[in-house]
Tab-separated table of C-alpha atoms in Angstrom:
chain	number	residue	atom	x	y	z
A	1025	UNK	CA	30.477	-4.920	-34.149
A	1026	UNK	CA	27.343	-4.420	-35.981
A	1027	UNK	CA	24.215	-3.284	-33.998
A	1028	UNK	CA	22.494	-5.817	-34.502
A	1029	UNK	CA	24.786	-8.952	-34.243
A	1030	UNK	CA	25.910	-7.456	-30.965
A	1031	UNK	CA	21.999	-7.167	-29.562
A	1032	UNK	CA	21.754	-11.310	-31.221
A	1033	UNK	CA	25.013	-12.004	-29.234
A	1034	UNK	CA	23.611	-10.127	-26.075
A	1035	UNK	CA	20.267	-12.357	-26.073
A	1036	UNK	CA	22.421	-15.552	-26.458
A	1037	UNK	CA	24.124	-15.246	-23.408
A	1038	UNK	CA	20.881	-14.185	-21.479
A	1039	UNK	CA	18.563	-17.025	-22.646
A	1040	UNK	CA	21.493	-19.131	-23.780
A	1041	UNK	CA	19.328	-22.090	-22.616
A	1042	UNK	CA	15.890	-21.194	-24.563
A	1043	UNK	CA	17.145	-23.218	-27.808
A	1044	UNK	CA	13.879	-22.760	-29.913
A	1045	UNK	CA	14.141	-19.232	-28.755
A	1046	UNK	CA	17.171	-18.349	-29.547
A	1047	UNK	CA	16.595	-20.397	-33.417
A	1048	UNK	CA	14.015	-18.166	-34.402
A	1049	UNK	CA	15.668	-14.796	-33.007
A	1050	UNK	CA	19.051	-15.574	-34.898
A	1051	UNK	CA	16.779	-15.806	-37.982
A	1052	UNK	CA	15.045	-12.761	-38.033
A	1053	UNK	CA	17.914	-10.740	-36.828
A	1054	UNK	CA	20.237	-12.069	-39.156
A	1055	UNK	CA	18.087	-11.257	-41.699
A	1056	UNK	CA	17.112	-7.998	-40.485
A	1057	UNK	CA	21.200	-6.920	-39.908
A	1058	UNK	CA	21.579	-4.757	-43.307
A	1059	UNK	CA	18.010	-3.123	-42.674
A	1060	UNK	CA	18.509	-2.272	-39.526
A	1061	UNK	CA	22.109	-1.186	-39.439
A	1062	UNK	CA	21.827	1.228	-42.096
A	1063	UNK	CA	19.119	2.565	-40.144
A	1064	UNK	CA	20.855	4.344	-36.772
A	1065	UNK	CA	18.141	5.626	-35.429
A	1066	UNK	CA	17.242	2.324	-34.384
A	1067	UNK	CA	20.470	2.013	-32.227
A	1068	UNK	CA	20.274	5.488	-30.926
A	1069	UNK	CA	16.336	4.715	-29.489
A	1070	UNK	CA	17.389	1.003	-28.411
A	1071	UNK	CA	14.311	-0.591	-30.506
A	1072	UNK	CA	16.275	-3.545	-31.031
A	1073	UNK	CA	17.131	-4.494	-27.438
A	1074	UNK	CA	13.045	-3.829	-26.680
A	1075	UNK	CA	12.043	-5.903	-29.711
A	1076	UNK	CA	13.584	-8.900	-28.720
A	1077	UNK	CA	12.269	-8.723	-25.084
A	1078	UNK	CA	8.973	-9.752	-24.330
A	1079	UNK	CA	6.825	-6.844	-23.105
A	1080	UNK	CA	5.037	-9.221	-20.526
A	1081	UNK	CA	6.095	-13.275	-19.649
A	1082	UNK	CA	3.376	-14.907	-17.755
A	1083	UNK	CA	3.979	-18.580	-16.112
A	1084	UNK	CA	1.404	-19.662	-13.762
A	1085	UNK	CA	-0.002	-23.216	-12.038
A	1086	UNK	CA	-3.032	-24.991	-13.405
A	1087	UNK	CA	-4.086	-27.521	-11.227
A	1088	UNK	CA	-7.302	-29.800	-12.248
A	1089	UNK	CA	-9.082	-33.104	-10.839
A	1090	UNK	CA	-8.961	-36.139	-13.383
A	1091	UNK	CA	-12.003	-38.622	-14.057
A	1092	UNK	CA	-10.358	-40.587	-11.041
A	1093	UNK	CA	-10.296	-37.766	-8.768
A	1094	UNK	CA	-6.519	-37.583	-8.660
A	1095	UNK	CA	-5.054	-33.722	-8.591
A	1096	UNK	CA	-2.730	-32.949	-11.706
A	1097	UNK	CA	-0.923	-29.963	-12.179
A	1098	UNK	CA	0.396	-28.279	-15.336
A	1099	UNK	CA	2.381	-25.334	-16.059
A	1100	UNK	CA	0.375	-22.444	-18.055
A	1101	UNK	CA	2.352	-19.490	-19.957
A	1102	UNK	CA	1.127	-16.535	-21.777
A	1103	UNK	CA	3.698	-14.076	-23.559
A	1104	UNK	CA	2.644	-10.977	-24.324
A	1105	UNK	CA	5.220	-9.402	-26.887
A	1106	UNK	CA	4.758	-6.493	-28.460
A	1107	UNK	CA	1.229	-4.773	-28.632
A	1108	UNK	CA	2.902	-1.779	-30.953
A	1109	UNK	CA	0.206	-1.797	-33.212
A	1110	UNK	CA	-2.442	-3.753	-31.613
A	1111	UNK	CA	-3.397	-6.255	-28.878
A	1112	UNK	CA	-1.823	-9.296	-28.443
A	1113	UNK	CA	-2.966	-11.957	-30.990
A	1114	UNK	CA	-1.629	-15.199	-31.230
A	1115	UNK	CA	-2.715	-18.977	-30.420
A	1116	UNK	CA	-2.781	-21.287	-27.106
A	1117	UNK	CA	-0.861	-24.528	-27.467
A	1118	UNK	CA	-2.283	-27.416	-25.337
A	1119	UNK	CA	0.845	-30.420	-25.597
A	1120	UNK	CA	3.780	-31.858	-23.570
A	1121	UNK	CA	6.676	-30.618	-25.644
A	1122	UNK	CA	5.105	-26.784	-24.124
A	1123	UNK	CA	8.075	-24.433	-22.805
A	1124	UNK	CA	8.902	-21.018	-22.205
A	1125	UNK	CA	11.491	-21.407	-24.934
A	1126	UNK	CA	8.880	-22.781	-27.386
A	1127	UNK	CA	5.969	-20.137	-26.459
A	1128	UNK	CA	8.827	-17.078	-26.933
A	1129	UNK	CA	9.717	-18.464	-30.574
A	1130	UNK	CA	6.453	-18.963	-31.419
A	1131	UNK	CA	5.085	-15.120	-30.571
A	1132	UNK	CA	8.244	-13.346	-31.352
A	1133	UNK	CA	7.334	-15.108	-35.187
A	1134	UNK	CA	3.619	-13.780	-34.519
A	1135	UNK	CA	4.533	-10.321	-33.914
A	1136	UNK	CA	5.943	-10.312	-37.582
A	1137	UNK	CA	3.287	-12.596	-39.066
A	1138	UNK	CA	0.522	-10.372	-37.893
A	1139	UNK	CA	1.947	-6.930	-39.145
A	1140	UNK	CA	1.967	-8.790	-42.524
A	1141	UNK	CA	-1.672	-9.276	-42.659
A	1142	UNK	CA	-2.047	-5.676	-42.641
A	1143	UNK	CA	-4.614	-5.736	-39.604
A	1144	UNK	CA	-4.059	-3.753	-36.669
A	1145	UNK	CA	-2.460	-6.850	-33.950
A	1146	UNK	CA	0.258	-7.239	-31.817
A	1147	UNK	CA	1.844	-10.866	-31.044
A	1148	UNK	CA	1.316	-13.048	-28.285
A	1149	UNK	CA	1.749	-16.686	-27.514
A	1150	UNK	CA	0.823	-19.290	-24.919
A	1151	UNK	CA	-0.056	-22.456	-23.441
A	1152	UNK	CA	0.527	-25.359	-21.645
A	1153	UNK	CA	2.732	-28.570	-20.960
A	1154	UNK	CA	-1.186	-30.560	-20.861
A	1155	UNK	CA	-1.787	-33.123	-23.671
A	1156	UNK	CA	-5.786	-33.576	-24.486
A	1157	UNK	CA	-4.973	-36.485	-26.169
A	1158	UNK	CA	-5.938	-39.616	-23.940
A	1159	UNK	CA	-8.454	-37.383	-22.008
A	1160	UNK	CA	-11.938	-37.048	-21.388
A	1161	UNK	CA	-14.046	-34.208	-22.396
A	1162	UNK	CA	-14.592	-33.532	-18.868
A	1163	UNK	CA	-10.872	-33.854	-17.802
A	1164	UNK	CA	-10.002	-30.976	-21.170
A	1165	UNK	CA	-13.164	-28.989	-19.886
A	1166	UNK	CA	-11.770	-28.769	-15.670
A	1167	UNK	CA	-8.114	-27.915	-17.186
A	1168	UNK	CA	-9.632	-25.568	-19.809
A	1169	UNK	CA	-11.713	-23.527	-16.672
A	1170	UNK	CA	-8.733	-23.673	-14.136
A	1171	UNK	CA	-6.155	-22.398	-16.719
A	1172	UNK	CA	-8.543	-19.764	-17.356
A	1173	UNK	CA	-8.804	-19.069	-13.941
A	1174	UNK	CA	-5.617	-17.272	-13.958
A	1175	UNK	CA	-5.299	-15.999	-17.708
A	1176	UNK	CA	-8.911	-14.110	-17.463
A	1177	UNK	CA	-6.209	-11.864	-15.475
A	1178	UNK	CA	-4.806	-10.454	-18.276
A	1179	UNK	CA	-6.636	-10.880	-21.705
A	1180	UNK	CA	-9.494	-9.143	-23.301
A	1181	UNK	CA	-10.641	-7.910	-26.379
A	1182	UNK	CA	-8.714	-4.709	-25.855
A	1183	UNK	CA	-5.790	-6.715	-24.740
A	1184	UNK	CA	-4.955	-9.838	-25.669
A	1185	UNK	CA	-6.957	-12.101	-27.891
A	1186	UNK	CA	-5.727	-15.816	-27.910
A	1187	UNK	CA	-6.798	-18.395	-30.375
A	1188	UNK	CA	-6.386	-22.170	-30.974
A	1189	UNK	CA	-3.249	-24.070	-31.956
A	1190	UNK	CA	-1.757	-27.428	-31.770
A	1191	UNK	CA	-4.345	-29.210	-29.343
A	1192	UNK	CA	-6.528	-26.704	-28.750
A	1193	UNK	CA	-9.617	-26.521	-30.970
A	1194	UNK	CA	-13.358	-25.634	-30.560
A	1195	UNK	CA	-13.867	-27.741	-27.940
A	1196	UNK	CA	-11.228	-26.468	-26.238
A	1197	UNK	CA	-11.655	-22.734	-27.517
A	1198	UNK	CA	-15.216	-23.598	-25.943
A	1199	UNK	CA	-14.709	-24.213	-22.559
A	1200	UNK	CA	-12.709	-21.549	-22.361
A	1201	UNK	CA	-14.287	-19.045	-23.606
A	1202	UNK	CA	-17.506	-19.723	-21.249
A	1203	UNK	CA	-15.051	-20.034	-18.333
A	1204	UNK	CA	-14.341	-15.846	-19.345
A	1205	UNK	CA	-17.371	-15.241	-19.927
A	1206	UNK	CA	-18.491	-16.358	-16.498
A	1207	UNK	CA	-15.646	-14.685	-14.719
A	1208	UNK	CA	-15.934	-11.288	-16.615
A	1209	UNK	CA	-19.635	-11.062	-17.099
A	1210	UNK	CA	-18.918	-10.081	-20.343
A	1211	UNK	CA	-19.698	-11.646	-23.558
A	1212	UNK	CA	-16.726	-10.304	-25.810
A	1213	UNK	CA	-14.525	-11.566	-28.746
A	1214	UNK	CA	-11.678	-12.675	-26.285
A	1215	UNK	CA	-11.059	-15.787	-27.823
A	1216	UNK	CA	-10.951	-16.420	-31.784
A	1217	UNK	CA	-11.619	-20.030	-33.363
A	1218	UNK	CA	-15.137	-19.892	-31.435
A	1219	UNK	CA	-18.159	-22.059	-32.630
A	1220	UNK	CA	-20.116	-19.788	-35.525
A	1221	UNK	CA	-23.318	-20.248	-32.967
A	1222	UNK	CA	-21.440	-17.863	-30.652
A	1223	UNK	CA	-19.439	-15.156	-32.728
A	1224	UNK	CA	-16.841	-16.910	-34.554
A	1225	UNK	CA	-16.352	-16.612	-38.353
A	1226	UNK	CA	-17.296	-18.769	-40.834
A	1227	UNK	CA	-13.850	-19.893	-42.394
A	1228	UNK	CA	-11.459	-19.712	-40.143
A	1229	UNK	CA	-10.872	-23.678	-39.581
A	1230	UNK	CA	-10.319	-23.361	-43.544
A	1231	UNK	CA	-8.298	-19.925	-43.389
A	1232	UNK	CA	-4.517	-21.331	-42.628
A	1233	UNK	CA	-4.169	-23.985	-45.199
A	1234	UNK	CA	-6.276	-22.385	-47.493
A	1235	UNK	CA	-4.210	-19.205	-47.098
A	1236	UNK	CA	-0.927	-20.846	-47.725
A	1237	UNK	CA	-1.876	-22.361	-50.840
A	1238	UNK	CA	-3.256	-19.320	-51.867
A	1239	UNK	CA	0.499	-17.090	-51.208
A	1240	UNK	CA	2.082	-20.273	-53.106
A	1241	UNK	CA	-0.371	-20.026	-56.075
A	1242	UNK	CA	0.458	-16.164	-56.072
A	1243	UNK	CA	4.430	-16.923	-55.673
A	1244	UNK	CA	4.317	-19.223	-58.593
A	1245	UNK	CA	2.036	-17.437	-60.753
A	1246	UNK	CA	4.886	-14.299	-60.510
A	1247	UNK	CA	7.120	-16.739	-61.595
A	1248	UNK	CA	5.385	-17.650	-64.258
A	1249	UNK	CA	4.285	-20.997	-63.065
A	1250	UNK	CA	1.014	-22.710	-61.445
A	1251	UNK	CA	-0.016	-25.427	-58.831
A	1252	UNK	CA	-2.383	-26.866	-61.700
A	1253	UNK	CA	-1.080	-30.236	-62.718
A	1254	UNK	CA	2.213	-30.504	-59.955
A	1255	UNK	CA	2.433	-32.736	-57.979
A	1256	UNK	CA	2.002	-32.385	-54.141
A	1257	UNK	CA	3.393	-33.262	-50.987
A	1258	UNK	CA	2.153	-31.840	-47.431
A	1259	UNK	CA	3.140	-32.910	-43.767
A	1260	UNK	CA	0.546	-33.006	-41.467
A	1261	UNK	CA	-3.152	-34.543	-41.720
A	1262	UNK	CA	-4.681	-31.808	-38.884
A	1263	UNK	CA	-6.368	-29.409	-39.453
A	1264	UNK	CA	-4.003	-26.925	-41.715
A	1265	UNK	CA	-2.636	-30.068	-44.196
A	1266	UNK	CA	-5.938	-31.341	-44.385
A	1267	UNK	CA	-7.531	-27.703	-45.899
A	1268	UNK	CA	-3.819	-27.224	-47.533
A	1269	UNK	CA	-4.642	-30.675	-49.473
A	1270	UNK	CA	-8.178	-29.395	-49.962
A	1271	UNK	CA	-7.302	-26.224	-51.624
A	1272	UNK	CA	-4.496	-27.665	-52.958
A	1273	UNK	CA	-6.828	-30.341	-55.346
A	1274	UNK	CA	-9.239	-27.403	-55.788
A	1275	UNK	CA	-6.597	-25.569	-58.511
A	1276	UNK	CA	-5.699	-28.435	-59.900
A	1277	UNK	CA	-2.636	-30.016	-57.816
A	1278	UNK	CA	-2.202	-33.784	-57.930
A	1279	UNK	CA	-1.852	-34.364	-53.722
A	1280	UNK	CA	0.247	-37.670	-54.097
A	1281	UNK	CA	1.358	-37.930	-50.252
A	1282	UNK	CA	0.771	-37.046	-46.770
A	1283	UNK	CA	2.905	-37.692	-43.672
A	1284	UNK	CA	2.545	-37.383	-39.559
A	1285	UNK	CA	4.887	-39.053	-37.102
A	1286	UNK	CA	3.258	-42.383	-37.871
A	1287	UNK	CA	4.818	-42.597	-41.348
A	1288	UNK	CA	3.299	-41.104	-44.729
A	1289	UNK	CA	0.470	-42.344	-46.776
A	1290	UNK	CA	1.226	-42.788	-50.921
A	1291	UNK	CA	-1.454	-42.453	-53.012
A	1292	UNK	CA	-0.694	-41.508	-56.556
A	1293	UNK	CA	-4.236	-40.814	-57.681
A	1294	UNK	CA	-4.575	-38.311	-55.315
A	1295	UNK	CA	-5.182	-37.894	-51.780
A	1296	UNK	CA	-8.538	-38.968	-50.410
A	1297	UNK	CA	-9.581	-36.020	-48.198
A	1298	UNK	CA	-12.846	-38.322	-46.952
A	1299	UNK	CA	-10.657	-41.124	-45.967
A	1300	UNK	CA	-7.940	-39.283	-44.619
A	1301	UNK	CA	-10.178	-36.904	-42.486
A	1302	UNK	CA	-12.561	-40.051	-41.396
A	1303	UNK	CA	-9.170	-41.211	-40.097
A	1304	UNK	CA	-8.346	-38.542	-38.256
A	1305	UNK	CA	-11.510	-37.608	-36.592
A	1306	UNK	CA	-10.964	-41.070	-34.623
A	1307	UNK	CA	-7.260	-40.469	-34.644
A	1308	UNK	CA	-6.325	-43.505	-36.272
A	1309	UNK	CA	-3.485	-44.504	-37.761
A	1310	UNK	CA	-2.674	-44.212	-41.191
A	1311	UNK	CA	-2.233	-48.021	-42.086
A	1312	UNK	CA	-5.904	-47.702	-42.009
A	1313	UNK	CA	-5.926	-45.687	-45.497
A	1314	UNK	CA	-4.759	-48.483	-47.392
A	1315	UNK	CA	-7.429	-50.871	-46.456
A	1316	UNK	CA	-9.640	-48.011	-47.857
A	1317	UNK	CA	-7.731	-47.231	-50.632
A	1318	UNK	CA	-6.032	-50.853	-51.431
A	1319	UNK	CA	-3.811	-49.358	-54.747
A	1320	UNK	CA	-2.088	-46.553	-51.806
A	1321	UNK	CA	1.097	-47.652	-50.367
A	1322	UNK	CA	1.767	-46.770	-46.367
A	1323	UNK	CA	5.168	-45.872	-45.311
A	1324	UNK	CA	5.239	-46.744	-41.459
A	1325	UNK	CA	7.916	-44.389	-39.451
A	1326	UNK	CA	8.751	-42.651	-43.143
A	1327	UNK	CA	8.936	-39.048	-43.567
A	1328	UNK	CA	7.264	-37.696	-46.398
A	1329	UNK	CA	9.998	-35.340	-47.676
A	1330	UNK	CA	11.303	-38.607	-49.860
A	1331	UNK	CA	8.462	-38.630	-52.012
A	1332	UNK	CA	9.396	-37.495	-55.300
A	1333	UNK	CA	7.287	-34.031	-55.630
A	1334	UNK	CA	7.562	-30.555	-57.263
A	1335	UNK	CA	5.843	-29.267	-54.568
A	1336	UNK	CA	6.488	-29.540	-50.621
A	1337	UNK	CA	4.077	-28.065	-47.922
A	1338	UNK	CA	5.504	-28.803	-44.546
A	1339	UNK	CA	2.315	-27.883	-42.079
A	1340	UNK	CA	2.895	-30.216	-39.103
A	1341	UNK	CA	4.880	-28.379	-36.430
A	1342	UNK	CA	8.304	-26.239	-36.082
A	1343	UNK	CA	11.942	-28.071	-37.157
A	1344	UNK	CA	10.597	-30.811	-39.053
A	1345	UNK	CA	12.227	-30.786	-41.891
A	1346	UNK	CA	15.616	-30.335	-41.917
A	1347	UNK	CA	19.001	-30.083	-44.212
A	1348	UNK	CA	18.779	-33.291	-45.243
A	1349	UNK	CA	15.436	-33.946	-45.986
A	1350	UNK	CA	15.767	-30.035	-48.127
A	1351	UNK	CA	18.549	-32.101	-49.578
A	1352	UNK	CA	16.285	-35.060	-50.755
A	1353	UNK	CA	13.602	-32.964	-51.822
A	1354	UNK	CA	15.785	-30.745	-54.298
A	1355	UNK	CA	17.336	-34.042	-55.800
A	1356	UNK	CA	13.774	-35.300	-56.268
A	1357	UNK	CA	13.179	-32.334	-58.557
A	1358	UNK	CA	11.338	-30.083	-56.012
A	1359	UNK	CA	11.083	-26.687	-57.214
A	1360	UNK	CA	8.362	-25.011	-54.541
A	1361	UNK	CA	8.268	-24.849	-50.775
A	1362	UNK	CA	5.259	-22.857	-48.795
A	1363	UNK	CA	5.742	-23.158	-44.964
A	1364	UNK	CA	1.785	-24.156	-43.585
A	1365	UNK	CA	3.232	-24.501	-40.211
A	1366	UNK	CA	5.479	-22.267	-37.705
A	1367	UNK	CA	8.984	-22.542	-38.891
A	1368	UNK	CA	8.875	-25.985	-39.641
A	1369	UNK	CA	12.173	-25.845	-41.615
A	1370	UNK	CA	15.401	-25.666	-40.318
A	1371	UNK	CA	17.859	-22.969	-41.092
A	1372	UNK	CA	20.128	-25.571	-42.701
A	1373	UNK	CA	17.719	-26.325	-44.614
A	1374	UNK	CA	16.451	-22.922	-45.643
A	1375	UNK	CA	19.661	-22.273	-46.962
A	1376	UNK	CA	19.663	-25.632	-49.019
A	1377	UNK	CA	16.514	-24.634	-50.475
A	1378	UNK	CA	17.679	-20.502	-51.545
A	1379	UNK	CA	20.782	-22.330	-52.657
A	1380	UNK	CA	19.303	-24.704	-55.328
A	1381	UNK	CA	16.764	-21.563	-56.420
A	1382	UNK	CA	14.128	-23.374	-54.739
A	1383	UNK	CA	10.887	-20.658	-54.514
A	1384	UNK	CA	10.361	-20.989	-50.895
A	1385	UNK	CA	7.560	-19.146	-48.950
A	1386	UNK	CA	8.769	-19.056	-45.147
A	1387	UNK	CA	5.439	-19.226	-42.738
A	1388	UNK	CA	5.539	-15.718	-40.662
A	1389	UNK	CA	3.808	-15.135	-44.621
A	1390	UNK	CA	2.751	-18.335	-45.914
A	1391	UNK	CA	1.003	-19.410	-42.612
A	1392	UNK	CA	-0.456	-16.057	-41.780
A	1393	UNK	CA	-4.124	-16.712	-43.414
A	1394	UNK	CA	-5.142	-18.351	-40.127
A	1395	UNK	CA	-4.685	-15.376	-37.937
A	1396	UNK	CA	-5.539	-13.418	-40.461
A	1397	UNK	CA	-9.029	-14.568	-40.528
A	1398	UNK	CA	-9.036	-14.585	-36.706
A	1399	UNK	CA	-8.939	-10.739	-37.006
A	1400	UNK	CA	-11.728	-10.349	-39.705
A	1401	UNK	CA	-13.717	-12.256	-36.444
A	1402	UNK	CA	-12.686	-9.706	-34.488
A	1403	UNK	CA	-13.847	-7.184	-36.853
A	1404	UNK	CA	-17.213	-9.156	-37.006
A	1405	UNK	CA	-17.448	-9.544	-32.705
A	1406	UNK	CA	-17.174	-6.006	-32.391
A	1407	UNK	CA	-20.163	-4.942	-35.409
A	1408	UNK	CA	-22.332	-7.933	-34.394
A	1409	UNK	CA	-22.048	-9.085	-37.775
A	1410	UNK	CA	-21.842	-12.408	-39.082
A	1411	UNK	CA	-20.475	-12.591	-42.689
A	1412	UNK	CA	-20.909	-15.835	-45.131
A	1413	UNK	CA	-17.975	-17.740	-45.830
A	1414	UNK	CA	-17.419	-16.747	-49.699
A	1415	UNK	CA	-17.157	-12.873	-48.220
A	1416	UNK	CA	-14.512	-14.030	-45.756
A	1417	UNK	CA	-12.791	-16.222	-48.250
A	1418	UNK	CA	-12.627	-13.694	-50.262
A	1419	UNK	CA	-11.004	-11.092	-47.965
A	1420	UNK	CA	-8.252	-14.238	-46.884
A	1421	UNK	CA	-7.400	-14.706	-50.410
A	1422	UNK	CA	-6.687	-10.540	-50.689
A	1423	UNK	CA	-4.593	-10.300	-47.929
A	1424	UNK	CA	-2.510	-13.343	-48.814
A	1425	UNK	CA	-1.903	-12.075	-52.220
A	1426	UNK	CA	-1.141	-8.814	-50.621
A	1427	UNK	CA	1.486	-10.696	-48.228
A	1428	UNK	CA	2.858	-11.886	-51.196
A	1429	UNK	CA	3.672	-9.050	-53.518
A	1430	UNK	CA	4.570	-6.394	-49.659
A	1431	UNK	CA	7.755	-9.336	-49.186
A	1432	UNK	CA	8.608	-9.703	-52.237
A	1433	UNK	CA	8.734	-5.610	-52.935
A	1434	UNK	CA	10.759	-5.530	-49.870
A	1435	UNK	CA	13.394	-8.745	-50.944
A	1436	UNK	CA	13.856	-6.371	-54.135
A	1437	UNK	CA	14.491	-3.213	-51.610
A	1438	UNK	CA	16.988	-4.774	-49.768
A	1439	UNK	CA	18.528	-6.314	-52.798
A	1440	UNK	CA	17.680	-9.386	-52.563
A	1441	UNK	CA	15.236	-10.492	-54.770
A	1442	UNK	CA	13.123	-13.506	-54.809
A	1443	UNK	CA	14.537	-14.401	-50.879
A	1444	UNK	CA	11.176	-14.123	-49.033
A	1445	UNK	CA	12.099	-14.966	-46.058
A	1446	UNK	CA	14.226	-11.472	-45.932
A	1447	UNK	CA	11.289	-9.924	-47.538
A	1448	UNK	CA	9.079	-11.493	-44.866
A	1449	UNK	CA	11.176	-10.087	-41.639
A	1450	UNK	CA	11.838	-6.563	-43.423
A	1451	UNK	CA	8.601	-5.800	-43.594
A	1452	UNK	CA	6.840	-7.306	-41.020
A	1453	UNK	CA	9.641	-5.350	-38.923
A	1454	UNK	CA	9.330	-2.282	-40.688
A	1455	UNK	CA	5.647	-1.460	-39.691
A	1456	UNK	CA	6.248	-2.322	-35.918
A	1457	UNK	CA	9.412	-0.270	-35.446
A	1458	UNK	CA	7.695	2.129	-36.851
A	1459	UNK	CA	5.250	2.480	-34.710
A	1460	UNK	CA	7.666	1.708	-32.043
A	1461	UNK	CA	9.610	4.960	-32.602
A	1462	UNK	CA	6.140	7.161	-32.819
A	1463	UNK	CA	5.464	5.731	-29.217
A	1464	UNK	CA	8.387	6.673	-27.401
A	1465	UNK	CA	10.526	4.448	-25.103
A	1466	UNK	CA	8.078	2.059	-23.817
């Protein structure tokens, strides 16, 4: 049996329960089985079986005290999986869908996501089963400082640098940051995402939907094509679809619909990004658009995917849009797909999409600007600098060209050309085996 289907088969059985887990490993090693195989070395040093295995799994108690004085306990989790070529980088999810399975998929993505920005990171995920919707700031703020409590234990700048991610923003980013500082008595870049007042970078709520619509202006521009004048769709009004709308109407794109698990908003003249952000500031619902924007139709409990579009840009969250939604798209004459969020495509559908020659950007590239960016505020922490937002724009939209053209040189070098998502795992892969071999069994 080949290498590398028997280490995939090996893994199954072990986590056979860890479904998420085991999705996003049977993608990248499937992907990776030519590369690999015809290179034995790989086998001979047993990088495959290490690169699969999480170099550190951290699950820990965080108990808090609600508004009512009642004690409530979570489950935290940190995984720390390969720091190859850097620290651990990757985000903290705050919601109830939080697992071990789910935090394992999302940093064994991150690992490869971060070796295609070029910077020098490793990948890490985390987080916890707490939702911060519903709560107080002072019930986020007491879970944010006892989750800390524990995780100051084994981050720091040198170490492991976590970030935001679904339900965890500045506020949150805020609390705990001070909650390290306190502990540490050290005021270091150990969290990225932080308010501009206190070291963090000016662009980086922008950076991951401005980042993917940068990669997908660069895909279709080598294919001689352009966002100007297409017509949009994007999942998800947070954070990345908002700034993936934003950019989006910036080069030209006619944003005709949005959709979140409340149904999808219609609007043929072109998303509102004022409206649409008002509403979810105050986390509204999206009926509300219409009574701002009477000609826009609202879809309750619709998915956006059957909008008629030539462009798709799922950004919500992982597995949302699967074979037969890719069905319904390609029928609809979509002929571009950029992933905003973390694998939010199924394989099925993956598969419908390189069947129908559908240009499809898979997120470990498309998605990357955001921690991308969190690195340039690394680079910043550790000069004291502060640079202005044009400068770090600037640097985003280099490195997400630069994602572009490094998979799609490496789809051609595995013969393959034009399937990115190949491209993506080859040579994010390449650069941390690399330096996997140079480093010995470890």
């Amino acid at each position: 049996m080949s290498y590398t289907l028997s280490v995939l088969e090996q893994l199954k059985i072990r986590d056979a329960r860890q479904t998420e887990f085991i999705q996003a490993a049977t993608e990248i090693l499937i992907s990776l089985k030519d590369y690999v195989d015809a290179n034995p070395q790989y086998e001979a040093a047993g990088l495959l079986e290490r690169f699969v295995e999480p170099e550190r799994q951290i699950v820990f108690r965080v108990p808090w005290i609600d508004d009512a004085g009642k004690v409530r306990v979570n489950r935290g989790y940190r995984v720390q999986y390969n720091s190859a070529i850097g620290p651990y980088k990757g985000g903290l999810r705050f919601h109830p869908s939080v697992n071990l399975s789910i935090v394992k998929f999302l940093a064994l993505e991150q690992i490869l996501k971060n070796s295609l920005t070029g910077q020098a990171i490793g990948g890490g995920k985390g987080g916890a089963d707490f939702d911060p919707m519903g709560k107080s700031d002072r019930e986020v703020m007491r879970f944010c400082q006892s989750f800390i409590n524990e995780l100051f234990h084994h981050i720091s700048h040198m170490t492991d640098v976590p970030a935001g991610d679904i339900g965890v923003g500045k506020r949150e980013i805020g609390y705990m940051f001070g909650q390290y500082k306190r502990l540490a008595n050290s005021f270091e870049g150990v969290f990225t995402g932080k308010g501009v007042d206190y070291g963090g970078s000016l662009a980086r709520t922008e950076a991951t939907g401005y980042g993917l619509v940068y990669l997908v202006e660069e895909m279709m521009s080598q294919h001689n094509q352009s966002l100007a004048g297409k017509t949009v769709i994007v999942s998800g009004a947070g954070n990345v679809g908002s700034h993936a709308v934003e950019k989006a109407q910036q080069l030209g794109a006619n944003v005709i619909a949005v959709g979140e698990f409340t149904g999808t908003i219609i609007d043929k003249q072109g998303i509102d990004l004022t409206v649409l952000r008002e509403i979810s500031a105050r986390r509204g619902n999206f009926a509300d658009y219409v009574a701002a924007r009477p000609h826009a139709e609202f879809l309750p409990g619709e998915k956006v995917w059957s909008v008629p579009c030539e462009i798709a840009l799922p950004c919500a969250t992982q597995n949302e849009l699967d074979e037969d939604d890719a069905k319904t798209l390609v029928a609809n004459g979509c002929t571009t797909v950029g992933e905003g969020a973390n694998m939010p495509c199924t394989m099925e559908a993956v598969e419908t999409f390189r069947h129908h020659g559908v240009l499809f950007a898979p997120g470990k590239a498309a998605n990357a600007g955001g921690v991308a960016t969190s690195a340039l505020e690394m680079s910043q922490n550790s000069s004291r600098l502060a640079w202005s937002f044009n400068k770090v724009d600037d640097k985003l939209q280099s490195i997400m060209i630069n994602i572009y053209h490094n998979i799609a040189a490496a789809a051609r070098e595995a013969g393959c050309p034009g399937n990115y998502v190949i491209g993506a795992n080859i040579a994010g892969f390449k650069k941390v085996a690399d330096a996997m071999m140079a480093q010995g069994v470890v």
